[in-house]
Amino acid sequence: LQSTVFAESTRPANESGIYAGAEVTISEKMRFSAYYDQFRFPWLRFLNDAPTHGSEYLAQLTYRPSRNNEFYVRYRQRSKARNALGDQYIDYPVVQDRKYFRIHAQYKVSESFRLKSRAEWSFYQLEGEEADHGFMFYQDVIFKKMEWPISLSVRYALFDTDSYDARIYAYENDLLYTWSIPAYYSRGSRFYAMVKWDVWRKVDLWLRYSIWSYNDRETISSGLNEIQGNTKSEVKAQLRVRF
């Protein structure tokens, strides 16, 4: 018998908590939304050799001057325990804090062009350790003309984080039935472009190219996946034929 619940863990066991969320309409064009999540684990877990607890909250202010334009600012903080790092004989939990601040804008330039801009800052600190920081900015350009069979999505992003712990996630457009939310970390840039072509009435073609460029390394990954150089590119293609 399998079951699932709204929870912090992936399994509905060894957890109790409370969640509350609200949305307030300030005016016709502005709204405020927030939630608070408090959770507790009464027994041991992976990387937690003692009972622990944590919390997460988010606050977002959204301004929508028109149907096709939206701007929002968001703050999210997450506090959770994990075993301390080091060579101590007895593992004990310490608190790790993550904080994110985001500014996002999406606006329609014309009937065919839409732009999305985002800047996000991250903060990570493990109790007793120095804090790590991160920053990411991206610009999206989306072209779709109703009478044309081709649409285009392009992104260019810059990122700079002190460590993987300060990583920032961002959704990317991808092929049909697939999704991509990569982690932006280290120091460098990211580019991708995706084209969709309605070849025929029941035939569609997707092409996608993406590349990571790092400024702080000469090799990427390790072992059999190691790449000599500071760039990593990927090409995808998908053809759909409907009957």
Tab-separated table of C-alpha atoms in Angstrom:
chain	number	residue	atom	x	y	z
A	1	LEU	CA	0.000	0.000	0.000
A	2	GLN	CA	1.513	3.308	-1.122
A	3	SER	CA	0.443	6.728	0.096
A	4	THR	CA	1.659	10.287	-0.105
A	5	VAL	CA	1.044	13.485	1.822
A	6	PHE	CA	2.069	17.128	1.760
A	7	ALA	CA	5.328	16.905	3.712
A	8	GLU	CA	8.966	17.925	3.886
A	9	SER	CA	10.187	14.354	3.398
A	10	THR	CA	9.578	12.176	0.379
A	11	ARG	CA	8.000	9.467	2.543
A	12	PRO	CA	4.949	9.972	4.804
A	13	ALA	CA	6.706	8.847	7.991
A	14	ASN	CA	8.667	10.233	10.930
A	15	GLU	CA	7.365	13.771	10.508
A	16	SER	CA	4.863	16.178	11.974
A	17	GLY	CA	4.303	19.823	11.195
A	18	ILE	CA	2.047	22.694	10.320
A	19	TYR	CA	1.687	24.767	7.166
A	20	ALA	CA	-0.171	28.032	6.641
A	21	GLY	CA	-0.447	30.209	3.555
A	22	ALA	CA	-2.345	33.338	2.600
A	23	GLU	CA	-2.839	35.730	-0.296
A	24	VAL	CA	-4.011	39.310	0.100
A	25	THR	CA	-5.237	41.475	-2.766
A	26	ILE	CA	-3.919	44.953	-2.023
A	27	SER	CA	-5.365	46.551	-5.128
A	28	GLU	CA	-6.545	45.589	-8.573
A	29	LYS	CA	-2.939	45.406	-9.763
A	30	MET	CA	-1.077	44.335	-6.640
A	31	ARG	CA	-1.210	41.316	-4.343
A	32	PHE	CA	0.815	39.903	-1.471
A	33	SER	CA	1.270	36.179	-0.825
A	34	ALA	CA	3.115	34.289	1.895
A	35	TYR	CA	3.406	30.914	3.575
A	36	TYR	CA	5.027	29.436	6.660
A	37	ASP	CA	5.983	25.784	7.119
A	38	GLN	CA	7.114	24.320	10.447
A	39	PHE	CA	8.216	20.667	10.544
A	40	ARG	CA	9.677	18.248	13.073
A	41	PHE	CA	11.334	14.837	12.767
A	42	PRO	CA	10.945	12.907	16.054
A	43	TRP	CA	13.437	10.184	15.121
A	44	LEU	CA	16.726	9.740	13.255
A	45	ARG	CA	17.020	10.388	9.510
A	46	PHE	CA	19.676	10.357	6.816
A	47	LEU	CA	22.417	12.828	7.829
A	48	ASN	CA	20.547	13.462	11.090
A	49	ASP	CA	21.711	11.354	14.022
A	50	ALA	CA	19.226	12.961	16.410
A	51	PRO	CA	15.639	14.269	16.328
A	52	THR	CA	15.546	17.618	14.510
A	53	HIS	CA	13.187	20.344	13.375
A	54	GLY	CA	13.127	23.134	10.828
A	55	SER	CA	11.072	25.818	9.129
A	56	GLU	CA	10.582	27.615	5.851
A	57	TYR	CA	8.768	30.787	4.927
A	58	LEU	CA	8.230	32.843	1.806
A	59	ALA	CA	6.863	36.315	1.114
A	60	GLN	CA	6.130	37.729	-2.335
A	61	LEU	CA	4.776	41.049	-3.570
A	62	THR	CA	3.421	40.991	-7.128
A	63	TYR	CA	2.550	43.971	-9.291
A	64	ARG	CA	0.648	43.367	-12.532
A	65	PRO	CA	-0.036	46.645	-14.373
A	66	SER	CA	-1.583	44.821	-17.339
A	67	ARG	CA	-2.487	41.325	-18.449
A	68	ASN	CA	0.823	40.788	-20.245
A	69	ASN	CA	3.205	42.457	-17.787
A	70	GLU	CA	4.132	41.264	-14.310
A	71	PHE	CA	6.773	42.188	-11.742
A	72	TYR	CA	7.449	40.619	-8.371
A	73	VAL	CA	9.938	40.553	-5.514
A	74	ARG	CA	10.323	37.440	-3.379
A	75	TYR	CA	12.121	36.523	-0.175
A	76	ARG	CA	12.462	32.926	0.987
A	77	GLN	CA	14.246	31.523	4.023
A	78	ARG	CA	14.772	27.912	4.968
A	79	SER	CA	16.276	26.559	8.185
A	80	LYS	CA	17.006	22.874	8.639
A	81	ALA	CA	19.391	20.669	10.629
A	82	ARG	CA	22.015	18.197	9.434
A	83	ASN	CA	25.025	16.460	10.945
A	84	ALA	CA	28.047	18.654	11.548
A	85	LEU	CA	30.996	18.333	9.196
A	86	GLY	CA	34.352	17.226	10.560
A	87	ASP	CA	36.117	14.320	12.254
A	88	GLN	CA	34.262	14.329	15.557
A	89	TYR	CA	33.586	10.896	17.076
A	90	ILE	CA	29.924	11.628	17.705
A	91	ASP	CA	27.799	13.183	14.983
A	92	TYR	CA	25.505	15.952	16.157
A	93	PRO	CA	23.052	18.153	14.240
A	94	VAL	CA	23.773	21.781	13.398
A	95	VAL	CA	21.497	24.291	11.691
A	96	GLN	CA	21.942	25.186	8.032
A	97	ASP	CA	20.286	28.378	6.799
A	98	ARG	CA	19.408	29.235	3.216
A	99	LYS	CA	18.073	32.618	2.139
A	100	TYR	CA	17.037	33.792	-1.315
A	101	PHE	CA	15.999	37.184	-2.619
A	102	ARG	CA	14.583	37.503	-6.141
A	103	ILE	CA	13.502	40.302	-8.462
A	104	HIS	CA	11.604	39.128	-11.529
A	105	ALA	CA	9.970	40.917	-14.460
A	106	GLN	CA	8.155	39.654	-17.520
A	107	TYR	CA	6.745	41.982	-20.113
A	108	LYS	CA	5.370	41.883	-23.624
A	109	VAL	CA	7.216	44.157	-26.026
A	110	SER	CA	4.932	43.448	-28.978
A	111	GLU	CA	2.495	40.820	-30.175
A	112	SER	CA	5.442	38.620	-31.136
A	113	PHE	CA	8.130	39.359	-28.522
A	114	ARG	CA	8.144	38.696	-24.777
A	115	LEU	CA	11.002	39.358	-22.370
A	116	LYS	CA	11.754	37.860	-18.957
A	117	SER	CA	14.421	39.225	-16.625
A	118	ARG	CA	15.486	37.874	-13.254
A	119	ALA	CA	18.107	38.689	-10.632
A	120	GLU	CA	18.496	36.429	-7.618
A	121	TRP	CA	20.801	36.388	-4.601
A	122	SER	CA	21.494	33.400	-2.341
A	123	PHE	CA	22.930	33.008	1.152
A	124	TYR	CA	24.002	29.746	2.780
A	125	GLN	CA	25.486	29.186	6.217
A	126	LEU	CA	26.138	26.063	8.236
A	127	GLU	CA	26.245	26.695	11.981
A	128	GLY	CA	29.823	27.354	13.025
A	129	GLU	CA	31.043	27.905	9.453
A	130	GLU	CA	31.526	30.949	7.240
A	131	ALA	CA	28.635	31.991	5.017
A	132	ASP	CA	28.587	31.428	1.252
A	133	HIS	CA	26.893	33.806	-1.168
A	134	GLY	CA	25.670	33.595	-4.729
A	135	PHE	CA	24.184	35.691	-7.513
A	136	MET	CA	22.454	34.882	-10.799
A	137	PHE	CA	20.967	37.033	-13.536
A	138	TYR	CA	19.254	35.923	-16.720
A	139	GLN	CA	17.545	37.489	-19.688
A	140	ASP	CA	15.003	35.570	-21.759
A	141	VAL	CA	13.775	36.521	-25.220
A	142	ILE	CA	10.732	34.655	-26.533
A	143	PHE	CA	9.513	35.063	-30.092
A	144	LYS	CA	6.220	33.650	-31.313
A	145	LYS	CA	4.262	35.044	-34.242
A	146	MET	CA	0.794	33.555	-34.640
A	147	GLU	CA	0.893	33.230	-38.423
A	148	TRP	CA	4.444	31.841	-38.470
A	149	PRO	CA	5.191	28.116	-37.967
A	150	ILE	CA	8.388	28.819	-35.997
A	151	SER	CA	8.813	29.967	-32.382
A	152	LEU	CA	12.078	30.725	-30.567
A	153	SER	CA	13.210	30.846	-26.916
A	154	VAL	CA	16.644	32.216	-25.975
A	155	ARG	CA	18.341	32.735	-22.604
A	156	TYR	CA	21.634	34.248	-21.531
A	157	ALA	CA	22.595	34.021	-17.859
A	158	LEU	CA	25.481	35.078	-15.622
A	159	PHE	CA	26.154	33.473	-12.243
A	160	ASP	CA	28.700	33.664	-9.441
A	161	THR	CA	28.496	31.577	-6.255
A	162	ASP	CA	31.038	30.810	-3.553
A	163	SER	CA	30.148	27.104	-3.485
A	164	TYR	CA	27.653	24.482	-4.604
A	165	ASP	CA	25.742	25.065	-1.363
A	166	ALA	CA	24.929	28.602	-2.555
A	167	ARG	CA	23.522	27.325	-5.861
A	168	ILE	CA	20.474	28.920	-7.476
A	169	TYR	CA	17.874	27.012	-9.488
A	170	ALA	CA	16.035	28.390	-12.513
A	171	TYR	CA	13.493	26.764	-14.835
A	172	GLU	CA	14.408	26.426	-18.509
A	173	ASN	CA	12.250	25.746	-21.565
A	174	ASP	CA	12.956	22.289	-22.940
A	175	LEU	CA	11.655	19.692	-25.375
A	176	LEU	CA	8.119	18.341	-25.236
A	177	TYR	CA	7.401	16.176	-22.165
A	178	THR	CA	10.736	17.098	-20.590
A	179	TRP	CA	11.658	19.726	-18.040
A	180	SER	CA	14.893	21.347	-16.959
A	181	ILE	CA	15.689	23.123	-13.682
A	182	PRO	CA	19.509	23.183	-13.539
A	183	ALA	CA	21.575	24.443	-10.628
A	184	TYR	CA	23.587	27.586	-11.356
A	185	TYR	CA	26.778	27.508	-9.287
A	186	SER	CA	30.480	28.354	-9.520
A	187	ARG	CA	31.316	31.309	-11.813
A	188	GLY	CA	30.436	31.653	-15.462
A	189	SER	CA	27.649	32.011	-17.994
A	190	ARG	CA	24.841	29.937	-19.491
A	191	PHE	CA	23.204	30.143	-22.904
A	192	TYR	CA	20.481	28.156	-24.568
A	193	ALA	CA	18.272	28.516	-27.620
A	194	MET	CA	15.300	26.377	-28.580
A	195	VAL	CA	13.341	26.400	-31.811
A	196	LYS	CA	9.977	24.793	-32.429
A	197	TRP	CA	8.892	24.290	-36.024
A	198	ASP	CA	5.388	23.218	-37.002
A	199	VAL	CA	6.590	21.376	-40.075
A	200	TRP	CA	3.212	20.095	-41.143
A	201	ARG	CA	-0.267	19.815	-39.782
A	202	LYS	CA	0.637	16.779	-37.656
A	203	VAL	CA	4.428	17.029	-37.621
A	204	ASP	CA	6.413	19.128	-35.097
A	205	LEU	CA	10.173	19.514	-34.702
A	206	TRP	CA	12.119	20.828	-31.699
A	207	LEU	CA	15.818	21.755	-31.724
A	208	ARG	CA	17.697	22.866	-28.606
A	209	TYR	CA	21.283	23.963	-28.037
A	210	SER	CA	22.770	24.878	-24.649
A	211	ILE	CA	26.222	25.614	-23.268
A	212	TRP	CA	27.831	26.183	-19.863
A	213	SER	CA	30.961	28.378	-19.792
A	214	TYR	CA	32.977	28.524	-16.554
A	215	ASN	CA	35.563	31.138	-15.630
A	216	ASP	CA	37.088	29.365	-12.631
A	217	ARG	CA	38.057	25.895	-13.901
A	218	GLU	CA	39.973	24.087	-16.621
A	219	THR	CA	38.088	20.787	-16.416
A	220	ILE	CA	34.429	19.898	-15.893
A	221	SER	CA	33.144	16.845	-13.995
A	222	SER	CA	35.392	13.844	-13.260
A	223	GLY	CA	36.002	10.205	-14.108
A	224	LEU	CA	34.515	8.991	-17.377
A	225	ASN	CA	32.455	12.199	-17.612
A	226	GLU	CA	35.456	14.524	-17.352
A	227	ILE	CA	35.691	17.259	-19.990
A	228	GLN	CA	39.033	18.908	-20.724
A	229	GLY	CA	38.160	22.574	-20.956
A	230	ASN	CA	35.837	25.080	-19.351
A	231	THR	CA	32.776	24.661	-21.598
A	232	LYS	CA	30.076	22.009	-21.770
A	233	SER	CA	27.517	22.005	-24.574
A	234	GLU	CA	24.471	19.919	-25.391
A	235	VAL	CA	22.332	19.467	-28.500
A	236	LYS	CA	18.823	17.984	-28.452
A	237	ALA	CA	16.319	17.215	-31.194
A	238	GLN	CA	12.795	15.862	-31.065
A	239	LEU	CA	10.324	14.995	-33.802
A	240	ARG	CA	6.640	14.368	-33.159
A	241	VAL	CA	4.324	12.782	-35.705
A	242	ARG	CA	0.639	12.547	-34.820
A	243	PHE	CA	-1.701	10.024	-36.419
